[in-house]
Coordinates of C-alpha atoms in Angstrom, one line a residue:
M1 CA -49.0 129.0 67.7
S2 CA -45.7 129.0 70.1
H3 CA -44.9 126.2 72.4
V4 CA -42.5 126.6 75.2
F5 CA -40.9 123.5 77.3
V6 CA -39.3 123.7 80.4
A7 CA -36.7 121.1 80.6
P8 CA -35.1 120.9 84.3
H9 CA -31.8 119.2 82.3
P10 CA -30.7 119.0 78.7
D11 CA -32.4 115.6 77.7
D12 CA -35.8 115.8 79.9
V13 CA -37.7 117.2 77.1
A14 CA -36.7 114.9 74.5
L15 CA -37.4 112.2 76.8
S16 CA -40.8 113.0 78.0
C17 CA -42.3 115.4 74.9
G18 CA -40.1 114.1 71.8
G19 CA -43.0 112.5 70.3
L20 CA -45.3 115.9 70.7
I21 CA -42.4 117.9 69.8
A22 CA -42.1 116.2 66.3
S23 CA -45.9 116.2 65.7
L24 CA -46.0 120.1 66.2
R25 CA -43.1 121.0 64.1
E26 CA -44.8 118.8 61.4
L27 CA -48.1 120.8 61.5
G28 CA -46.2 123.9 61.4
Q29 CA -46.2 124.9 65.2
H30 CA -43.5 127.0 66.9
V31 CA -41.4 125.2 69.5
T32 CA -38.8 126.5 72.4
I33 CA -36.9 124.4 74.5
L34 CA -36.2 126.5 77.9
T35 CA -33.5 124.4 79.8
V36 CA -33.3 125.5 83.2
F37 CA -30.6 123.7 85.3
S38 CA -27.7 123.8 82.7
G39 CA -24.7 125.0 84.8
T40 CA -22.2 124.3 87.2
G41 CA -22.6 127.0 89.4
S42 CA -19.5 128.7 88.1
A43 CA -19.3 132.5 87.6
A44 CA -18.9 131.5 83.9
A45 CA -21.5 129.6 83.8
G46 CA -24.2 131.7 85.5
S47 CA -23.2 134.7 83.6
A48 CA -27.0 134.1 81.9
A49 CA -28.9 133.6 84.9
G50 CA -30.4 137.0 85.2
S51 CA -31.0 137.8 81.7
A52 CA -34.0 140.1 81.9
G53 CA -33.5 142.4 79.2
E54 CA -32.8 142.5 75.6
D55 CA -29.2 143.3 76.1
G56 CA -28.8 142.7 79.7
S57 CA -29.6 145.9 80.9
N58 CA -30.0 144.8 84.3
G59 CA -26.1 144.2 84.8
T60 CA -25.8 140.9 83.7
R61 CA -25.3 139.6 80.1
L62 CA -27.1 137.1 77.9
T63 CA -24.6 134.6 76.4
S64 CA -24.2 134.9 72.4
Y65 CA -26.2 131.9 71.8
Q66 CA -28.9 133.1 74.2
R67 CA -29.3 136.3 72.0
E68 CA -29.2 134.7 68.6
A69 CA -31.9 132.5 70.0
L70 CA -34.1 134.8 71.6
G71 CA -33.6 137.6 68.6
F72 CA -32.8 139.9 71.0
G73 CA -35.8 139.5 73.5
G74 CA -38.3 138.7 70.6
K75 CA -40.3 135.6 70.1
T76 CA -38.0 133.1 68.9
H77 CA -38.8 131.0 65.8
W78 CA -36.1 129.1 63.6
P79 CA -36.5 128.3 60.3
V80 CA -37.6 125.0 58.7
T81 CA -34.0 123.2 58.6
E82 CA -35.3 119.5 56.7
A83 CA -33.2 120.0 53.9
F84 CA -30.1 119.8 56.4
N85 CA -31.3 116.9 58.2
R86 CA -29.0 114.0 57.5
S87 CA -30.9 111.8 60.3
H88 CA -33.1 111.3 57.7
I89 CA -30.8 109.1 56.1
R90 CA -31.3 105.1 56.8
A91 CA -28.3 103.8 58.7
D92 CA -26.1 101.2 57.0
Y93 CA -26.9 98.9 59.7
P94 CA -30.1 98.4 62.2
V95 CA -29.7 101.0 65.0
Y96 CA -32.7 100.1 67.3
G97 CA -32.8 96.1 67.2
D98 CA -35.3 95.1 64.7
P99 CA -33.6 94.8 61.3
E100 CA -37.0 95.2 59.4
L101 CA -37.9 98.6 60.9
L102 CA -37.7 101.6 58.9
P103 CA -39.3 104.8 59.9
A104 CA -41.6 106.2 57.2
W105 CA -39.7 109.5 57.3
A106 CA -36.0 107.7 56.4
A107 CA -34.8 108.2 52.6
T108 CA -33.2 105.2 51.0
D109 CA -29.9 105.6 49.1
D110 CA -31.4 105.6 45.8
R111 CA -33.6 108.7 46.6
L112 CA -31.0 110.8 47.9
D113 CA -29.6 112.1 44.7
A114 CA -33.0 113.4 43.7
T115 CA -33.4 115.0 46.9
Q116 CA -30.0 117.0 46.9
L117 CA -31.0 119.3 44.3
D118 CA -34.2 120.6 46.5
A119 CA -32.0 120.4 49.4
D120 CA -29.2 122.6 47.9
A121 CA -32.1 125.4 46.8
A122 CA -33.9 125.2 50.1
A123 CA -30.0 126.1 52.0
K124 CA -29.7 128.9 49.3
R125 CA -33.0 130.3 50.0
F126 CA -32.1 130.3 53.7
W127 CA -28.7 131.4 54.0
Q128 CA -29.2 134.5 51.5
R129 CA -30.2 136.2 54.7
S130 CA -26.8 135.7 56.1
S131 CA -23.4 137.4 55.4
W132 CA -22.2 133.7 54.5
Y133 CA -23.3 131.0 52.9
R134 CA -22.7 127.0 52.8
R135 CA -24.6 124.6 50.7
A136 CA -26.4 121.5 52.2
S137 CA -24.5 118.3 51.3
I138 CA -27.3 115.8 52.9
R139 CA -24.4 113.2 53.0
G140 CA -22.2 115.6 55.0
E141 CA -19.7 116.0 52.6
S142 CA -18.2 119.0 51.4
L143 CA -19.4 120.7 48.2
A144 CA -17.0 123.0 45.8
G145 CA -14.5 122.8 48.8
Q146 CA -16.9 124.6 51.2
P147 CA -16.9 123.4 55.0
V148 CA -19.5 121.4 56.4
M149 CA -20.7 121.8 60.0
D150 CA -18.9 118.4 61.0
E151 CA -15.8 120.0 60.4
L152 CA -16.4 123.6 61.5
S153 CA -17.9 123.9 64.9
T154 CA -18.8 127.9 63.8
Q155 CA -20.9 126.9 60.9
G156 CA -24.0 128.2 62.5
A157 CA -25.6 128.7 65.8
V158 CA -25.5 124.8 66.9
A159 CA -22.1 124.0 68.0
T160 CA -20.3 127.2 68.9
E161 CA -16.8 126.9 69.4
E162 CA -16.3 127.6 72.9
L163 CA -18.8 124.6 73.6
V164 CA -17.0 122.4 71.6
D165 CA -14.0 123.2 73.2
A166 CA -15.3 122.5 76.6
A167 CA -16.9 119.5 75.5
A168 CA -13.5 118.1 74.0
T169 CA -11.6 118.4 77.5
G170 CA -14.0 116.8 79.5
D171 CA -16.6 119.5 80.7
L172 CA -19.6 117.4 81.1
M173 CA -22.3 120.1 81.6
A174 CA -20.5 121.5 78.5
Q175 CA -21.4 118.0 76.8
R176 CA -25.0 117.8 77.9
R177 CA -25.3 121.4 76.3
L178 CA -23.8 120.5 73.4
E179 CA -26.1 117.5 73.0
D180 CA -28.9 119.6 73.7
E181 CA -28.3 122.3 70.9
T182 CA -27.8 119.2 68.7
Y183 CA -31.2 118.0 69.6
A184 CA -32.7 121.2 68.9
A185 CA -31.5 121.3 65.5
F186 CA -32.9 118.0 64.8
A187 CA -36.0 118.7 66.3
E188 CA -36.1 122.2 64.7
A189 CA -36.8 123.8 67.9
S190 CA -35.1 127.2 69.3
I191 CA -33.7 126.7 72.7
V192 CA -32.7 129.1 75.6
F193 CA -30.2 127.9 78.3
L194 CA -31.0 129.7 81.8
D195 CA -27.6 127.9 83.1
L196 CA -28.8 127.7 86.6
P197 CA -26.4 125.1 88.8
D198 CA -27.5 121.7 88.7
A199 CA -28.7 120.1 92.0
V200 CA -25.2 118.2 92.4
F201 CA -23.6 121.6 92.3
R202 CA -25.9 123.0 95.1
G203 CA -25.5 120.4 97.5
Y204 CA -27.4 117.3 97.1
E205 CA -24.8 114.2 97.4
N206 CA -26.5 111.1 96.6
D207 CA -29.8 109.8 95.3
E208 CA -31.5 109.8 98.7
Q209 CA -31.2 113.7 98.8
L210 CA -31.5 114.1 95.1
L211 CA -34.9 112.3 94.9
N212 CA -36.8 113.7 97.9
A213 CA -38.2 116.7 99.0
P214 CA -36.2 120.1 98.0
R215 CA -34.4 121.8 101.1
D216 CA -36.2 124.3 102.5
D217 CA -33.2 127.0 101.4
D218 CA -33.5 125.7 97.8
E219 CA -36.2 127.6 96.4
A220 CA -38.0 127.3 92.8
P221 CA -36.7 129.4 90.0
F222 CA -39.8 131.2 89.9
E223 CA -38.8 134.8 88.7
I224 CA -36.4 134.3 86.5
L225 CA -38.3 131.5 84.7
R226 CA -41.6 133.3 84.6
R227 CA -40.0 136.4 83.1
E228 CA -38.5 134.2 80.2
I229 CA -41.7 132.4 79.6
V230 CA -43.6 135.9 79.6
R231 CA -41.1 136.9 77.2
L232 CA -41.6 134.4 74.8
E233 CA -45.3 134.5 75.5
P234 CA -46.5 130.9 74.6
Q235 CA -50.0 129.8 73.8
K236 CA -49.0 126.5 75.3
L237 CA -46.3 125.8 78.4
Y238 CA -45.3 122.6 79.4
L239 CA -43.4 121.8 82.5
P240 CA -42.2 118.2 84.4
L241 CA -44.9 116.7 86.6
G242 CA -42.1 115.4 89.1
V243 CA -42.7 111.7 88.6
G244 CA -40.0 110.1 90.2
N245 CA -39.2 113.3 92.8
H246 CA -36.0 114.8 91.2
V247 CA -35.7 117.6 93.3
D248 CA -35.1 119.9 90.0
H249 CA -38.2 118.4 88.4
Q250 CA -40.1 119.2 91.5
L251 CA -38.6 122.9 91.3
C252 CA -39.8 123.4 88.0
R253 CA -43.2 122.1 88.6
E254 CA -43.5 124.6 91.6
V255 CA -43.0 127.2 89.3
G256 CA -45.9 126.1 87.1
M257 CA -47.9 126.0 90.3
Q258 CA -46.9 129.6 91.2
M259 CA -47.7 130.8 88.1
L260 CA -51.3 129.1 88.1
A261 CA -51.8 130.8 91.5
E262 CA -51.4 134.3 90.1
G263 CA -54.2 134.0 87.6
R264 CA -54.5 136.3 85.1
K265 CA -51.3 138.4 84.5
W266 CA -50.3 138.8 80.9
V267 CA -51.6 141.8 79.0
M268 CA -52.4 141.7 75.1
P269 CA -54.5 139.7 75.2
G270 CA -53.9 138.6 78.7
P271 CA -54.9 135.0 79.3
D272 CA -55.3 133.1 82.3
Y273 CA -52.6 130.6 82.9
A274 CA -55.1 127.9 83.4
G275 CA -55.7 126.6 80.2
I276 CA -51.8 127.4 78.9
I277 CA -50.0 125.3 81.5
N278 CA -49.5 121.7 80.9
F279 CA -47.7 118.9 82.9
Y280 CA -45.7 116.1 81.4
E281 CA -45.1 112.9 82.7
D282 CA -41.2 112.7 83.2
F283 CA -39.8 109.5 81.4
P284 CA -38.3 107.1 82.4
Y285 CA -39.2 107.9 86.1
A286 CA -42.9 107.3 84.5
W287 CA -41.9 103.9 83.3
W288 CA -39.5 102.9 85.9
N289 CA -42.2 103.6 88.7
D290 CA -45.2 102.3 87.1
F291 CA -47.0 105.7 87.1
V292 CA -50.6 105.5 86.2
Q293 CA -52.6 108.1 88.0
L294 CA -52.1 111.8 90.0
E295 CA -52.6 110.0 93.3
D296 CA -49.2 108.0 92.4
L297 CA -47.0 111.0 93.2
P298 CA -46.8 112.3 96.8
R299 CA -49.5 113.9 98.3
T300 CA -47.6 117.3 98.7
A301 CA -47.1 117.7 95.0
F302 CA -50.2 119.8 94.6
A303 CA -50.3 121.3 97.7
D304 CA -50.1 124.8 96.1
L305 CA -52.7 124.1 93.2
P306 CA -55.2 126.6 93.7
P307 CA -58.4 124.6 94.4
T308 CA -60.1 126.5 91.3
I309 CA -57.9 125.0 88.8
G310 CA -58.0 121.0 88.2
L311 CA -55.6 119.0 86.0
M312 CA -57.1 116.5 83.3
P313 CA -55.3 114.1 81.1
E314 CA -54.9 114.7 77.4
Y315 CA -53.0 112.1 75.1
A316 CA -50.8 113.0 72.2
D317 CA -51.1 110.1 69.6
I318 CA -47.4 110.0 68.7
G319 CA -47.5 106.6 66.8
D320 CA -46.2 108.2 63.0
Q321 CA -43.6 110.0 65.3
L322 CA -42.0 107.3 67.8
E323 CA -39.1 106.3 65.7
R324 CA -38.1 110.2 65.5
K325 CA -38.3 110.5 69.1
I326 CA -36.3 107.6 69.7
T327 CA -33.7 108.8 67.2
G328 CA -33.8 112.4 68.9
I329 CA -33.2 110.5 72.7
D330 CA -30.0 108.9 71.2
I331 CA -28.2 112.2 70.5
Y332 CA -27.7 112.5 73.9
E333 CA -25.1 109.9 73.9
S334 CA -23.6 111.0 77.5
Q335 CA -27.0 109.9 79.2
I336 CA -27.8 106.7 77.0
D337 CA -25.9 104.3 79.2
R338 CA -26.2 105.6 82.2
L339 CA -30.0 105.5 81.9
F340 CA -30.4 102.4 79.8
Q341 CA -27.4 100.6 79.1
G342 CA -27.3 101.4 75.5
T343 CA -29.2 102.4 72.5
Q344 CA -31.3 99.2 72.0
E345 CA -32.5 99.1 75.4
M346 CA -33.5 102.6 75.6
A347 CA -35.5 102.4 72.3
R348 CA -37.4 99.3 73.8
Q349 CA -38.2 101.2 76.8
V350 CA -39.5 104.1 74.6
R351 CA -41.6 101.9 72.8
A352 CA -43.0 99.9 75.5
H353 CA -44.0 103.0 77.4
A354 CA -45.6 104.8 74.6
R355 CA -47.9 101.7 74.3
K356 CA -48.4 101.6 77.7
V357 CA -49.7 105.1 77.8
S358 CA -51.5 104.9 74.9
L359 CA -53.6 101.8 76.5
L360 CA -54.4 104.4 79.5
G361 CA -56.1 106.5 77.3
G362 CA -58.0 103.7 75.5
G363 CA -56.0 103.7 72.4
A364 CA -53.8 100.7 70.7
G365 CA -50.8 102.6 69.4
A366 CA -48.4 104.9 71.0
A367 CA -48.8 108.0 72.9
E368 CA -47.4 110.6 75.4
R369 CA -49.8 112.1 78.3
Y370 CA -50.2 115.8 79.4
W371 CA -51.9 116.8 82.2
A372 CA -53.6 120.1 81.5
S373 CA -54.9 122.7 83.7
R374 CA -58.7 123.8 83.6
P375 CA -60.8 126.0 85.6
A376 CA -62.2 123.9 88.0

């Protein structure tokens, strides 16, 4: 199956859906992250906003990264890259507060040497389809004098040279995109950026405006978002519920409502959107606002939901993926202090919220909750 997660901004999917994504990839499911508002509104940032055709035939151009991630318009499936994933190595000191905490997937040093041969063999099988090859050092060390990705930004699709340079010169949106690309590699997901301007570049000047109803002239990006979703042909689509009322999250939710109102539109096999579209609870807003039920949202939130469609809660057990979710969130360094005042506090809130959600579903572990559309 193919799953598409719509992120209003870089980090939203990792924060809200990181546990489910890890579970899906462990099961061999395909995951794509579609980041919507990742631009500044400049001409350069918006160059990909109208990417309709495989080669930009509508007069606009896909970025080189989008072309690579999309496979020139086809379904986007990245290979398994666990062999390159150094996030599995146990830290030299406790990162998340509990000295005894060691995730089941974290390797200890005495096992790394035995793993290196397998990692290098996997790397060779993967890169033999490319015009160049790098060995996979799970310790991030150069082997036979060959460069590693940490030192050469052009090694692979992640950390493209232009993006690294922009981030180094203080471009915040470039840094956030770079973090999003790094998370996608960590999560083994493909990623597409629409580069539409963030709300702060569309005239929203303070929290009162940002966490309120969208302006009348600020329309949901329905056409471009629907076009990218249809091209990816997901069996499951995930959009934000809009907990916290951030305008960009509300606009993405509105796209989901409009798609549900369309009914059956796809061909071969032509499924209804009801049964495909799911809404995720926006973290950390859901935790901060003590969100429990749909009635906690403004009454206008589902004004456009067709009367023939209902939303039913579904719980994803993420007990075995919770620490991996925390590790993924920690990739977004630019946001950790702003949102949580540090990594340990972030980890505490993620764990506490996951326990709360599990209790809401009658469980006793850790969970994420999704609201699935169903014919009423």
